[in-house]
Coordinates of C-alpha atoms in Angstrom, one line a residue:
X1 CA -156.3 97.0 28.1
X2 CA -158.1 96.7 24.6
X3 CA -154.6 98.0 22.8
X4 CA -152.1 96.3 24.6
X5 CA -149.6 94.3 22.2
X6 CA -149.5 90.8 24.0
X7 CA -148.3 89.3 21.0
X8 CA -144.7 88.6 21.5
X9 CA -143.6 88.3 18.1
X10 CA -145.5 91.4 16.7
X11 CA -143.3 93.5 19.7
X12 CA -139.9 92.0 18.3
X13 CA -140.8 92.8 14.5
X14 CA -141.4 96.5 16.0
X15 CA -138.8 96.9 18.0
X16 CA -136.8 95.7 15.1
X17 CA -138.0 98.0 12.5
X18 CA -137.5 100.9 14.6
X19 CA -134.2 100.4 15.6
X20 CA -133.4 100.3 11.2
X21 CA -135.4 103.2 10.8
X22 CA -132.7 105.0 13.5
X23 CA -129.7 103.6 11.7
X24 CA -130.5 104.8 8.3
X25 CA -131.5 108.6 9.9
X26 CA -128.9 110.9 8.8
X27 CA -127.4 112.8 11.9
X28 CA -126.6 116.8 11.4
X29 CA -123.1 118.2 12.7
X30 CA -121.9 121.3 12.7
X31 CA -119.7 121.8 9.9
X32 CA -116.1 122.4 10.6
X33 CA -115.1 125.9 9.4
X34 CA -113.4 126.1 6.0
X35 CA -110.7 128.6 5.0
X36 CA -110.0 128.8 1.2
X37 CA -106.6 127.9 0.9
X38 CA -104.2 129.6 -2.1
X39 CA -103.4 127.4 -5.2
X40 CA -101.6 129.5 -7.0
X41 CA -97.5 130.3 -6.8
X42 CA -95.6 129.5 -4.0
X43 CA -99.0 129.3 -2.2
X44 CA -99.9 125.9 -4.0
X45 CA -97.3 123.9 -2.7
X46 CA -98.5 125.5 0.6
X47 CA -102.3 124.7 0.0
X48 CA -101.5 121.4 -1.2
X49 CA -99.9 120.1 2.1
X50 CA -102.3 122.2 4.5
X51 CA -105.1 120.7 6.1
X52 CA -108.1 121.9 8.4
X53 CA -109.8 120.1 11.4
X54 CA -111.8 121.6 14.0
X55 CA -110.2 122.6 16.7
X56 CA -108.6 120.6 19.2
X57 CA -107.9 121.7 22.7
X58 CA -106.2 119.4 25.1
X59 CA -106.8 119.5 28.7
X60 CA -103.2 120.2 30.3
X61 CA -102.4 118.1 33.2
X62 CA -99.7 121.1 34.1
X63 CA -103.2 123.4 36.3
X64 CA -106.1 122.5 37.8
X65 CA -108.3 124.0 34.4
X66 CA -111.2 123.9 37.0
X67 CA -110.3 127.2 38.4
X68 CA -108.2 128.9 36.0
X69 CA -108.1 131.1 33.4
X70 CA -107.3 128.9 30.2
X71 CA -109.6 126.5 30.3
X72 CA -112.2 129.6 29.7
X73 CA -110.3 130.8 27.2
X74 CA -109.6 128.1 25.2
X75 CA -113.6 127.1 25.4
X76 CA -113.7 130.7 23.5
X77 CA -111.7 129.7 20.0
X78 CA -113.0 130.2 17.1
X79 CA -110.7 129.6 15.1
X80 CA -110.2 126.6 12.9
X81 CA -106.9 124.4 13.3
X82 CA -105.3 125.0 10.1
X83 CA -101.9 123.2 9.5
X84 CA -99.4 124.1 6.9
X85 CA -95.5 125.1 6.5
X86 CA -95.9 128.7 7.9
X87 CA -97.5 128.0 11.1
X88 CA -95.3 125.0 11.6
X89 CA -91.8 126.9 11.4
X90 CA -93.7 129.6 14.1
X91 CA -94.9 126.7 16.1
X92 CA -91.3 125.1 15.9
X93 CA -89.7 128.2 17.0
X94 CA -91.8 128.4 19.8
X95 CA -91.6 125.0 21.3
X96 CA -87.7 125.5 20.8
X97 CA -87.9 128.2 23.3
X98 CA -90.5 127.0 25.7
X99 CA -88.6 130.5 28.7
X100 CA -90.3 132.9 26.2
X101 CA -93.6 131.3 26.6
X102 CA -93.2 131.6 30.2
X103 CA -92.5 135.1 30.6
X104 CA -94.9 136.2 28.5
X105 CA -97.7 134.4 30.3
X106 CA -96.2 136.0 33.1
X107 CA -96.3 139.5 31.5
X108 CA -100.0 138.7 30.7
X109 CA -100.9 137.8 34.1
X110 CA -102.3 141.4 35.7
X111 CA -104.0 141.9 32.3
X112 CA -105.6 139.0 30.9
X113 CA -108.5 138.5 32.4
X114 CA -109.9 141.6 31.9
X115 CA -109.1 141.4 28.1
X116 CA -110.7 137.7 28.2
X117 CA -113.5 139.1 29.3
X118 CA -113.9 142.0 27.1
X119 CA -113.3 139.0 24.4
X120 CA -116.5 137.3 25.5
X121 CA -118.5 140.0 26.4
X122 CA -118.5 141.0 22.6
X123 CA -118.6 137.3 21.3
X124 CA -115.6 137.7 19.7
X125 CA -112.4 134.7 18.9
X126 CA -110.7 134.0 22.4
X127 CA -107.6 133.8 20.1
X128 CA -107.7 137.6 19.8
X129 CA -107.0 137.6 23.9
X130 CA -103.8 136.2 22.7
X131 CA -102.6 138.6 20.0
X132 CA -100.6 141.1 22.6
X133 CA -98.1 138.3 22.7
X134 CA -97.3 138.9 19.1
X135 CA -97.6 142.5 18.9
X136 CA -95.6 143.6 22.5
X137 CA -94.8 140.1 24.6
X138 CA -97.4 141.9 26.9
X139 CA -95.4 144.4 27.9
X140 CA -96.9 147.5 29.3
X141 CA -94.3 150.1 27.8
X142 CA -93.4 148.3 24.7
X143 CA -92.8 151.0 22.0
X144 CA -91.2 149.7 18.1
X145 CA -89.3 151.3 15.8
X146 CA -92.7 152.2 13.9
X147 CA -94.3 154.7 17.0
X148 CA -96.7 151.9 17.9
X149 CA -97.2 151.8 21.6
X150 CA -98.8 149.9 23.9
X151 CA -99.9 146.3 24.8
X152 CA -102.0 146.3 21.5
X153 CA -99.3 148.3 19.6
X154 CA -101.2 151.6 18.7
X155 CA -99.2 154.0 16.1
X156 CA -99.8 157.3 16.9
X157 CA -102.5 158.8 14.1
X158 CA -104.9 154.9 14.7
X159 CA -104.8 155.9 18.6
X160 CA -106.6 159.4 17.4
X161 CA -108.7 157.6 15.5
X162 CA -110.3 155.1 18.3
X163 CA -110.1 157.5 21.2
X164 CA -106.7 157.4 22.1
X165 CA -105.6 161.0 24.0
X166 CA -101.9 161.5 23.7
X167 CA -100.3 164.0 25.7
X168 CA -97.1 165.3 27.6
X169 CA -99.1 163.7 31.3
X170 CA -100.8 160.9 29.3
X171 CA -100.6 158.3 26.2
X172 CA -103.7 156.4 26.0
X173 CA -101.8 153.8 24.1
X174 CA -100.7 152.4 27.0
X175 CA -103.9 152.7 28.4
X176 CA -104.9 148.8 29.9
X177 CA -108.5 149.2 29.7
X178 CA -108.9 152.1 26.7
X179 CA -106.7 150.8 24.3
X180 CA -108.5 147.2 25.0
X181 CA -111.5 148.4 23.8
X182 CA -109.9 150.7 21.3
X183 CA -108.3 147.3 19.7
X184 CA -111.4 144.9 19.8
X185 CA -113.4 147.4 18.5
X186 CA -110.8 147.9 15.7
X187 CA -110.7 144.2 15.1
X188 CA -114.2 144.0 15.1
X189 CA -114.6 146.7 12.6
X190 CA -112.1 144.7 10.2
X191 CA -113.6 141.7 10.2
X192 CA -116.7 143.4 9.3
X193 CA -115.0 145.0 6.1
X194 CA -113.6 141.6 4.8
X195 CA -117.2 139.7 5.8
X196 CA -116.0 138.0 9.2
X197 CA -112.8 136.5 7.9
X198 CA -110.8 136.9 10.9
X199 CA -107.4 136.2 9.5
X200 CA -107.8 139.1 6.9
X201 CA -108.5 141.2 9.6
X202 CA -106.0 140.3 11.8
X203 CA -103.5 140.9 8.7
X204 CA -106.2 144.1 8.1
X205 CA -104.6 145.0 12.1
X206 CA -101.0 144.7 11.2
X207 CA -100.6 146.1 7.5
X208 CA -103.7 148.2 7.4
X209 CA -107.2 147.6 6.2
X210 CA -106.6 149.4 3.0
X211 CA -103.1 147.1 2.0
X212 CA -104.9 144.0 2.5
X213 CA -107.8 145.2 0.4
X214 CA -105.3 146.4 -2.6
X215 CA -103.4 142.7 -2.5
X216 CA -107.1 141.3 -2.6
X217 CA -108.0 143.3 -5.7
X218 CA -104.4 142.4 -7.0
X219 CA -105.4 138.3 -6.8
X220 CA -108.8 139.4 -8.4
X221 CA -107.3 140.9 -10.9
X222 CA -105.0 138.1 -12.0
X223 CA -108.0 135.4 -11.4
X224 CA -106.7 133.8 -7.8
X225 CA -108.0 133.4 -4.9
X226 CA -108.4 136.5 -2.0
X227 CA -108.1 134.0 1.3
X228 CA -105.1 135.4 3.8
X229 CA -102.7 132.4 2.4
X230 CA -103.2 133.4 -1.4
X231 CA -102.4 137.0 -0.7
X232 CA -98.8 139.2 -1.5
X233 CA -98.5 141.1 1.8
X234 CA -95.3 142.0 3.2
X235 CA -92.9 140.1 4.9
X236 CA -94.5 140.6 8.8
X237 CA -97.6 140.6 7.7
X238 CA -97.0 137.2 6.2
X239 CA -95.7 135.7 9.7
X240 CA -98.3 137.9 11.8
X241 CA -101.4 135.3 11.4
X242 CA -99.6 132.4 11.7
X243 CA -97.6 133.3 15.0
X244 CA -100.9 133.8 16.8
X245 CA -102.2 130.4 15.3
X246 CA -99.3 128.6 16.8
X247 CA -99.3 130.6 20.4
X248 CA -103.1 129.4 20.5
X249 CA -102.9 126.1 19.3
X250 CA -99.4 125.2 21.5
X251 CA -101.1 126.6 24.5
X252 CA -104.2 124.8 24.0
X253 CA -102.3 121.7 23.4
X254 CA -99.5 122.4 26.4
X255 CA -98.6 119.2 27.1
X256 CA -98.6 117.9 23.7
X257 CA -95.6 120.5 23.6
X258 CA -94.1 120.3 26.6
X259 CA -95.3 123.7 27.8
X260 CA -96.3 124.9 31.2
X261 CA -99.1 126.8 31.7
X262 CA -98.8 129.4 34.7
X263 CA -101.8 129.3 37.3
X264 CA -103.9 132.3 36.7
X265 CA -106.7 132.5 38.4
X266 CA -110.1 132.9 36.6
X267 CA -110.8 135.9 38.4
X268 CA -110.6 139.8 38.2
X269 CA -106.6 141.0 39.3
X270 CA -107.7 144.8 39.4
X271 CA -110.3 147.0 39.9
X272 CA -111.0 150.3 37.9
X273 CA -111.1 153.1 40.9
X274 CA -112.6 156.9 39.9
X275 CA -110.2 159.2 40.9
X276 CA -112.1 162.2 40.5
X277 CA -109.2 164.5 40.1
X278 CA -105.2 164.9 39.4
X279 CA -102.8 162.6 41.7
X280 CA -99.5 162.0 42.6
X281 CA -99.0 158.8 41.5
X282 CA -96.3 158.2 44.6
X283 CA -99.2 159.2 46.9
X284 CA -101.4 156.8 45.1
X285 CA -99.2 153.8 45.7
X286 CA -99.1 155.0 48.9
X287 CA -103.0 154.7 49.8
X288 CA -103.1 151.5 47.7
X289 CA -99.9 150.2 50.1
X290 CA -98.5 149.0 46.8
X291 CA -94.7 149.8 45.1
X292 CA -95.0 153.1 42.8
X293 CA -93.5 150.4 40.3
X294 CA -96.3 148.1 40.6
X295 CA -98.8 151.2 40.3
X296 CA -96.9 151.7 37.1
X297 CA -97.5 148.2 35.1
X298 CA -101.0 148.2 36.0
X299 CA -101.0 152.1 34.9
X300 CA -98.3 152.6 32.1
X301 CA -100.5 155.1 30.4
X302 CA -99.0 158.3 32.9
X303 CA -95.9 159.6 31.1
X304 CA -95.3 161.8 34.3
X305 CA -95.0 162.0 38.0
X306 CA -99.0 162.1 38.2
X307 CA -102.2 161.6 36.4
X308 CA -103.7 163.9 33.9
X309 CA -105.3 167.1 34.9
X310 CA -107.2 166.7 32.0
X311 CA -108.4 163.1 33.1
X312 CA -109.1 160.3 32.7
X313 CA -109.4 160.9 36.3
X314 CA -109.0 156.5 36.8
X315 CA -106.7 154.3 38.5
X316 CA -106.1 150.4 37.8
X317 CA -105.4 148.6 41.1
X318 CA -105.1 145.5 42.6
X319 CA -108.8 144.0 43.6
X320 CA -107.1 143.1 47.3
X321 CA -106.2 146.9 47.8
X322 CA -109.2 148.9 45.9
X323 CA -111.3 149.2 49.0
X324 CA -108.9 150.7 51.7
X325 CA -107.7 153.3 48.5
X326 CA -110.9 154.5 48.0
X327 CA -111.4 154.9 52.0
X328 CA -108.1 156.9 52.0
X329 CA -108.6 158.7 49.0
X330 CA -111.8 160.0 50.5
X331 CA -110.4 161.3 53.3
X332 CA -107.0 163.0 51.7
X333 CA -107.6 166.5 51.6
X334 CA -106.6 168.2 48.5
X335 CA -103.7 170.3 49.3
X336 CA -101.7 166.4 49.5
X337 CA -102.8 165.4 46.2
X338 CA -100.2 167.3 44.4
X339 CA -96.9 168.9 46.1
X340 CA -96.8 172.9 45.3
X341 CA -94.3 174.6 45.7
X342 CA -93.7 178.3 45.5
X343 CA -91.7 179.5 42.8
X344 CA -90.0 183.6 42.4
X345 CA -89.7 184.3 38.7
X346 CA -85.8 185.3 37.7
X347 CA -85.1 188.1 35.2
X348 CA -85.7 186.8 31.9
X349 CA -87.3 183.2 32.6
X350 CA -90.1 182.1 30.7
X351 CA -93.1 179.3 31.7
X352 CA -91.5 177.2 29.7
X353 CA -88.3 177.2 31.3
X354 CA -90.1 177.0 34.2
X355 CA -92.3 174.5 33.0
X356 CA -89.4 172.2 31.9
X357 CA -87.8 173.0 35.5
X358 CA -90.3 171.7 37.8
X359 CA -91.3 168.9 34.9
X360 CA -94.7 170.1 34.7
X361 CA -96.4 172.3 31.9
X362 CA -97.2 175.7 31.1
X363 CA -100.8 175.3 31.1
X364 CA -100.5 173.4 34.5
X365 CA -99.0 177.0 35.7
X366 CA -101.4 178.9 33.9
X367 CA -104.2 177.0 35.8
X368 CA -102.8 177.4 39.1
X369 CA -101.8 181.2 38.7
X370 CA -103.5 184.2 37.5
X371 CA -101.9 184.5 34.2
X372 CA -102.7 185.7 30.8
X373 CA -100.8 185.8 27.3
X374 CA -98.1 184.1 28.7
X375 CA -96.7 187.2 30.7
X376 CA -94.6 187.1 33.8
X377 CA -92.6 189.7 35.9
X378 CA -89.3 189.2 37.6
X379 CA -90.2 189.1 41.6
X380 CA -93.7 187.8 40.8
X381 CA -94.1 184.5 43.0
X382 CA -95.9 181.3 41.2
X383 CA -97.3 178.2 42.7
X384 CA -96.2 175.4 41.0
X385 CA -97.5 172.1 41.1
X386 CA -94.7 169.0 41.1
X387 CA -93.8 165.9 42.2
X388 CA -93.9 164.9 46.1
X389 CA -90.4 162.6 46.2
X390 CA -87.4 162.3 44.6
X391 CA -87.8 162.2 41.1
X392 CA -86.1 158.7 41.0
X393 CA -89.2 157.4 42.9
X394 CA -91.1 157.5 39.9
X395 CA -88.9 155.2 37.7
X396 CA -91.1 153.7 35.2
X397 CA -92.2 158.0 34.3
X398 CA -91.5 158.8 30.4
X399 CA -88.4 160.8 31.3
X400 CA -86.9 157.9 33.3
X401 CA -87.5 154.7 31.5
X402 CA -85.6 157.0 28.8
X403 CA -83.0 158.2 30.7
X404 CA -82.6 154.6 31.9
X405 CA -82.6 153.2 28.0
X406 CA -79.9 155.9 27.0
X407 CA -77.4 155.1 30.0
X408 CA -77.6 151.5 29.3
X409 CA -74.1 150.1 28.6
X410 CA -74.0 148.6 24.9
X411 CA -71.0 147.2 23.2
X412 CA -68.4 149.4 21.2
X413 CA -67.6 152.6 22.5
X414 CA -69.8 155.5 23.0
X415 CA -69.9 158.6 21.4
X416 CA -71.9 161.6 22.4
X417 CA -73.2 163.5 19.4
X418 CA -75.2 167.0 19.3
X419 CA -77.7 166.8 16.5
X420 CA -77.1 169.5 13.6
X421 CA -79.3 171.6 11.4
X422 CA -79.5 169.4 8.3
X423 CA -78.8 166.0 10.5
X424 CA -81.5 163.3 10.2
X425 CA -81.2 159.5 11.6
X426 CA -79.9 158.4 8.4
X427 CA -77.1 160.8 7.7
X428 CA -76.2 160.6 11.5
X429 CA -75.8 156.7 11.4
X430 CA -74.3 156.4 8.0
X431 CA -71.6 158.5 9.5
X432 CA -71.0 156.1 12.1
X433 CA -71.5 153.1 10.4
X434 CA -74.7 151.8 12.5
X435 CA -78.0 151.2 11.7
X436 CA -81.3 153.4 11.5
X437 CA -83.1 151.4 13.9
X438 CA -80.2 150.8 16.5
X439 CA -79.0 154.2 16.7
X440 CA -83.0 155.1 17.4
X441 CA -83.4 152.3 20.0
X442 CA -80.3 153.7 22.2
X443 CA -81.7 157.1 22.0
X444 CA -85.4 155.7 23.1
X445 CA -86.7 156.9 19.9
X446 CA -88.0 155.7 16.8
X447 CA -86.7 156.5 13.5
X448 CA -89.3 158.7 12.2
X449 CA -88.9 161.0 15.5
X450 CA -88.1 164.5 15.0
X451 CA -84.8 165.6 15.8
X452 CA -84.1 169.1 17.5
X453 CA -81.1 171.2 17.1
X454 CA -78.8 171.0 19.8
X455 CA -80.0 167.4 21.1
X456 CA -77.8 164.9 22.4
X457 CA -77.5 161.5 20.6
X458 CA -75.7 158.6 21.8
X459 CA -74.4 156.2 19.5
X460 CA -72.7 153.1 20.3
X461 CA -70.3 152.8 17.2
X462 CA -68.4 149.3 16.7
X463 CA -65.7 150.5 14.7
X464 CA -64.8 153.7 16.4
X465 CA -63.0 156.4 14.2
X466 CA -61.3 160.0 14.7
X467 CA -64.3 162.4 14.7
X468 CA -64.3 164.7 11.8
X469 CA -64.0 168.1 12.4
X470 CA -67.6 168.7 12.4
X471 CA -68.2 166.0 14.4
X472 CA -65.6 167.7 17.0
X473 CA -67.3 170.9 16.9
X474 CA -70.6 169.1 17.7
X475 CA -68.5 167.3 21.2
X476 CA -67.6 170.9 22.3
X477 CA -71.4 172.0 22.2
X478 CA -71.2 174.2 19.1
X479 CA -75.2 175.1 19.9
X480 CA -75.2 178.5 22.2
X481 CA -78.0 179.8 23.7
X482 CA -78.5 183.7 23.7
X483 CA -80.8 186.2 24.5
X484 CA -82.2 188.5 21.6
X485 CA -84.0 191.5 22.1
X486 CA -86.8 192.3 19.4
X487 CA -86.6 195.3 17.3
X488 CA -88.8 197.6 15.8
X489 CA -89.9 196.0 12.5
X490 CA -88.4 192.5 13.6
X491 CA -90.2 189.6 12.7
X492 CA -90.2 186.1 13.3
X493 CA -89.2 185.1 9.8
X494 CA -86.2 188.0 9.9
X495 CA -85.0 186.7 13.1
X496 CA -84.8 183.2 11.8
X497 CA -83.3 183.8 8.9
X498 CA -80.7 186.3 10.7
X499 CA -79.6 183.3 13.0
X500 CA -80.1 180.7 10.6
X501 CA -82.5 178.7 13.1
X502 CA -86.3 177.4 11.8
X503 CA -89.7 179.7 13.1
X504 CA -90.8 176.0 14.6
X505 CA -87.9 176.3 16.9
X506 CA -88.1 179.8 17.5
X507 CA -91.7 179.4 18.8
X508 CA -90.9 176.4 20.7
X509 CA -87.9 177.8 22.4
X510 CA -89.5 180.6 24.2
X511 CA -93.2 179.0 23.5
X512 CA -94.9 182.0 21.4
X513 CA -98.5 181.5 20.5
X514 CA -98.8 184.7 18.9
X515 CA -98.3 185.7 15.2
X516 CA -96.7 189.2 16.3
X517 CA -93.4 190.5 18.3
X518 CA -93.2 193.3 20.2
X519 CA -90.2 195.6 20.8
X520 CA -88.2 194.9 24.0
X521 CA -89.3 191.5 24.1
X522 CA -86.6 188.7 25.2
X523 CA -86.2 185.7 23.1
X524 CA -83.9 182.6 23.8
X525 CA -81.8 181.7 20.7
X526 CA -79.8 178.6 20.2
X527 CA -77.5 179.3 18.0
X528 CA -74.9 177.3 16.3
X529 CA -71.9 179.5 16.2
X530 CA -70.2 177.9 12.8
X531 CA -73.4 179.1 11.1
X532 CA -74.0 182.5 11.8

């Protein structure tokens, strides 16, 4: 061939030139992600001993990775390896107590694929998949002294605000699968407000968008930087980013730390079932041929012996025991769904006695009977739907994981105490020498709860005194209930202020919707007999 190189030294300069042309070619990486690092305060003699690498996960000999969950969700980080003091005393603590690492991977187990998922699905961090850890252990029913609920730790007035239904049959707060996409889309909406920076947000998710933006304007102000490390935030804030840093990096790096990573399988552990309608959640656990117990930790939302009439008509259940449910549940007629049980009104009840009775609600009655404004007659017969079996059955219920918090057996001596008019958490535990918080915790309650008149505290006191007098009267149930009847030219205001007792309580005690009394009309009147 005419252009054939026969030449054999012309094919070795060649060769040679093109293999120093390659050398001297600059290759492109992809840069390792930067975080601006505070150098100002007690934050410089942080910044100046942090460093940042790209992150490093280590295969763990400890599961075949091939099949499991981790090794997906450590190819989903995105965040970069920082290392400075903070996340080392957090990652120190941690590999000091390698038990709590274990049981919260076991907590995690029924939920984290789906929320893995959910992760990739919207191309967020697969850090964030780790972040119930730090906010509940993954537990199901966790609740803190600041009303947050949940897996992902919802307050109360955020729930509202992403969807969250709250109700006597139903706190979506503990909802597995809404309150996962009520938090991502929260985080997602953070890091958009402070331009992708994913540790802002995260602080953003624990102090509040608008605290983090105020300590950013702060730093502006006083010409330093705005990056998470440079900021003033409060103390748990503070430790909140750096805690999920060191979960993510020691179980990414499990046998550099002497961790064991439980086997969980890179596949689905439940199966979101339409239910259509209101169920006994015994007589779902039942069809499912699961424990009631089990029903509960894959559905911790129900506060009650059943789901919501008012939906979300959904059950979580395991994958293995979906299909023969849904078969059964197809074929259950209605009348089994719910127990009913047929009810003769007494002289002088009200639907919320009855209500409270039968540990359903009035507007449950209301729906199931012909009734209007409230009004029943002695004789009358109601249907009233309740629970199927004993309520005991139904153990991990709102009324019975409390009941089982207060009768828990605590150290010191316990006192019984009826909550006064006037009484608050803080004068109550002052009195008896125990904290805010604690006296709260015993009571399954958090701090800023409202107390009722009448209600019964427990309080574990370590230094136990003589009861005052007031506290005496309290022990001997100084709180009587009577029955008033209304008066011409009675009002709710003059009745109130006769028996010293608040118009809230007055309404909620014999559950008035209406403005107006009528004469003849029997109330229920706790009264505290010292005050009137």
């Amino acid at each position: 061939m005419r252009y054939l190189i026969t030449n054999k030294t012309i094919s070795f300069l060649l060769f040679a030139s093109f293999t120093i042309l390659i050398s001297c070619t600059p290759i492109q990486l992809k840069p390792t992600p930067t975080a601006e690092l505070n150098p100002s305060t007690e934050a410089q003699s942080l910044a100046s001993s942090s460093t940042i690498k790209a992150v490093q996960k280590t295969p763990s000999s400890n599961v075949n990775l091939s099949k499991n969950l981790w090794s997906r969700l450590f190819s989903l980080y995105q965040f970069p390896t920082i290392e400075n003091d903070r996340i080392q005393a957090e990652i120190d603590w941690y590999s000091k107590h390698p038990d709590y690492l274990i049981r919260v991977q076991q907590n995690a187990k029924p939920y984290l694929f789906h929320i893995v998922n959910e992760i990739e699905k919207r191309g967020l961090p697969g850090e964030l998949a780790l972040l119930p850890i730090v906010e509940s252990a993954y537990k199901p029913f966790a609740y803190s002294h600041g009303r947050a609920a949940g897996l992902w730790q919802f307050i109360p007035s955020t729930g509202v605000a992403y969807g969250l239904k709250q109700t006597w049959w139903y706190d979506g707060r503990r909802d597995v699968y809404a309150s996962t996409n009520a938090a991502l889309t929260y985080l997602t909406k953070l890091s958009k407000r402070f331009d992708d920076d994913w540790f802002l947000a995260l602080a953003g998710y624990n102090a509040g968008g608008g605290s983090v933006s105020s300590a950013m304007r702060k730093n502006r102000r006083l010409g330093r930087p705005t990056d998470f490390w440079a900021l003033s935030l409060r103390k748990e804030t503070r430790h909140y980013v750096p805690k999920l840093i060191a979960i993510a990096s020691i179980l990414a790096n499990a046998d550099k730390y002497n961790v064991t990573l439980i086997d969980i399988p890179n596949e689905p552990f439940f199966e979101k079932v339409n239910i259509t309608k209101q169920l006994d959640l015994a007589r779902a656990a039942e069809l499912a041929e699961i424990s009631i117990e089990d029903l509960y930790i894959l559905n911790p939302s129900f506060n009650q012996w059943a789901t919501s009439p008012e939906g979300p008509h959904y059950l979580l259940l395991p994958v293995s025991k979906s299909a023969d449910f849904k078969t059964k549940l197809a074929v259950l007629p209605d009348s089994q769904r719910l127990k009913w049980v047929r009810h003769k009104v007494k002289n002088g009840e009200t639907l919320g006695q009855i209500a409270r009775r039968y540990r359903t609600t009035v507007t449950q009655i209301k729906q199931a009977n012909p009734i209007k404004n409230n009004l029943i007659r002695a004789g009358k017969h109601l249907l009233i739907p309740t629970a199927n079996y004993n309520n005991r059955l139904y153990a991990s219920s709102a009324d019975m994981r409390k009941s089982d918090i207060i009768n828990t057996s605590r150290q010191g001596q316990k006192v019984e105490y009826y909550v006064q008019s006037g009484d608050s958490f803080w004068s109550i535990a002052k009195q008896y020498g125990v904290g805010v918080r604690s006296l709260a915790k015993w009571n399954a309650m958090a701090p800023r709860d409202t107390l009722r008149i009448g209600q019964k505290l427990v309080i574990w006191s370590q230094h136990p005194t003589h009861p005052s007098p007031r506290t005496q009267l309290a022990s001997k149930r100084k709180n009587q209930t009577i029955r008033y009847t209304v008066k011409s030219g009675d009002s709710l205001y003059l009745i109130s202020r006769k028996f010293n007792v608040s118009i809230i309580d007055l309404k909620r005690w014999n559950t008035l919707n209406k403005k107006y009394l009528k004469p003849g009309q029997k109330l229920k009147i706790i009264v505290d007999v010292t005050r009137t």
